[in-house]
Amino acid sequence: MSKEKNFFADRDIQIILGTLLRVGVIASMSVILIGGLVYLGSNHSEIVNYSQFDSVKSGFSAVSDIFIGLGDLKGSAIIQFGVLLLIFTPIMRVVFSIFSFLIERDYLYVLIGAFVLCVILFSLSNKLVG
């Protein structure tokens, strides 16, 4: 008797998801480290006033601003991009989980995963922020 193995066994999916999370965290931390080095290299003589926080002053409150800053190789934009990578790593895990459940034809979990993905994307959109 031979057991027929599914295309993706549960263990295979867990290994892929774990690798995805690990690679995402390592990539985001590497980008943040590079951004920090670029930021320190270009702003090493600047004195920063940390007594007041002004989020608008950074200029990277929108994703499009971050990509524009990446084109100019601004250190703070590179750091913000690394944070975006860190935020999108678990989102990619949810997306991959949805596809793995589709392959397994487990449609209840596909619906649950799609609902979770919609909640995450809605909360990241500007509709809640205003």
Short mmCIF file of C-alpha atoms in Angstrom, two decimals, residues 46-126:
data_model
loop_
_atom_site.label_atom_id
_atom_site.label_comp_id
_atom_site.label_asym_id
_atom_site.label_seq_id
_atom_site.Cartn_x
_atom_site.Cartn_y
_atom_site.Cartn_z
CA GLU A 46 23.05 67.33 12.02
CA ILE A 47 21.72 67.96 15.52
CA VAL A 48 18.24 66.51 15.92
CA ASN A 49 15.69 67.92 18.35
CA TYR A 50 13.79 64.97 19.84
CA SER A 51 11.73 67.07 22.25
CA GLN A 52 8.94 67.52 19.68
CA PHE A 53 7.68 64.91 17.24
CA ASP A 54 6.36 66.17 13.93
CA SER A 55 5.27 63.30 11.69
CA VAL A 56 4.63 65.58 8.72
CA LYS A 57 8.19 66.87 8.82
CA SER A 58 9.61 63.49 7.76
CA GLY A 59 7.79 63.71 4.42
CA PHE A 60 7.24 59.96 4.09
CA SER A 61 3.65 59.63 5.25
CA ALA A 62 2.51 58.06 1.94
CA VAL A 63 3.87 54.98 0.17
CA SER A 64 4.43 56.97 -3.02
CA ASP A 65 6.61 59.44 -1.07
CA ILE A 66 8.72 56.54 0.19
CA PHE A 67 9.34 55.31 -3.36
CA ILE A 68 10.24 58.82 -4.50
CA GLY A 69 12.69 59.04 -1.58
CA LEU A 70 14.15 55.66 -2.57
CA GLY A 71 14.91 57.09 -6.00
CA ASP A 72 16.83 59.89 -4.34
CA LEU A 73 18.61 57.39 -2.01
CA LYS A 74 17.45 59.16 1.15
CA GLY A 75 18.32 57.18 4.25
CA SER A 76 15.02 57.83 5.99
CA ALA A 77 13.13 56.62 2.89
CA ILE A 78 15.18 53.42 2.84
CA ILE A 79 14.38 52.86 6.53
CA GLN A 80 10.67 53.45 5.86
CA PHE A 81 10.83 50.98 2.96
CA GLY A 82 12.31 48.37 5.30
CA VAL A 83 9.44 48.96 7.70
CA LEU A 84 7.00 48.50 4.80
CA LEU A 85 8.68 45.19 3.96
CA LEU A 86 8.28 44.15 7.59
CA ILE A 87 4.58 45.08 7.52
CA PHE A 88 3.92 43.26 4.24
CA THR A 89 5.70 40.05 5.25
CA PRO A 90 2.80 38.64 7.31
CA ILE A 91 0.38 39.92 4.67
CA MET A 92 2.21 37.81 2.10
CA ARG A 93 1.89 34.90 4.49
CA VAL A 94 -1.89 35.33 4.50
CA VAL A 95 -1.93 35.54 0.69
CA PHE A 96 0.19 32.41 0.38
CA SER A 97 -2.05 30.62 2.89
CA ILE A 98 -5.09 31.46 0.80
CA PHE A 99 -3.44 29.93 -2.28
CA SER A 100 -2.34 26.85 -0.35
CA PHE A 101 -5.90 26.34 0.92
CA LEU A 102 -7.13 26.76 -2.64
CA ILE A 103 -4.77 24.00 -3.78
CA GLU A 104 -6.03 21.78 -0.97
CA ARG A 105 -9.64 22.72 -1.87
CA ASP A 106 -10.36 23.74 1.68
CA TYR A 107 -12.77 26.51 0.80
CA LEU A 108 -13.82 27.39 4.35
CA TYR A 109 -10.26 28.43 5.17
CA VAL A 110 -10.00 30.23 1.83
CA LEU A 111 -12.99 32.35 2.88
CA ILE A 112 -11.52 32.95 6.34
CA GLY A 113 -8.16 33.89 4.84
CA ALA A 114 -9.79 36.20 2.31
CA PHE A 115 -11.75 37.87 5.11
CA VAL A 116 -8.57 38.36 7.16
CA LEU A 117 -6.80 39.78 4.10
CA CYS A 118 -9.68 42.20 3.45
CA VAL A 119 -9.63 43.38 7.08
CA ILE A 120 -5.86 43.95 6.94
CA LEU A 121 -6.01 45.80 3.62
CA PHE A 122 -8.95 47.91 4.76
CA SER A 123 -7.17 48.84 7.96
CA LEU A 124 -4.04 49.80 6.01
CA SER A 125 -5.99 51.98 3.61
CA ASN A 126 -6.65 55.60 4.31
#
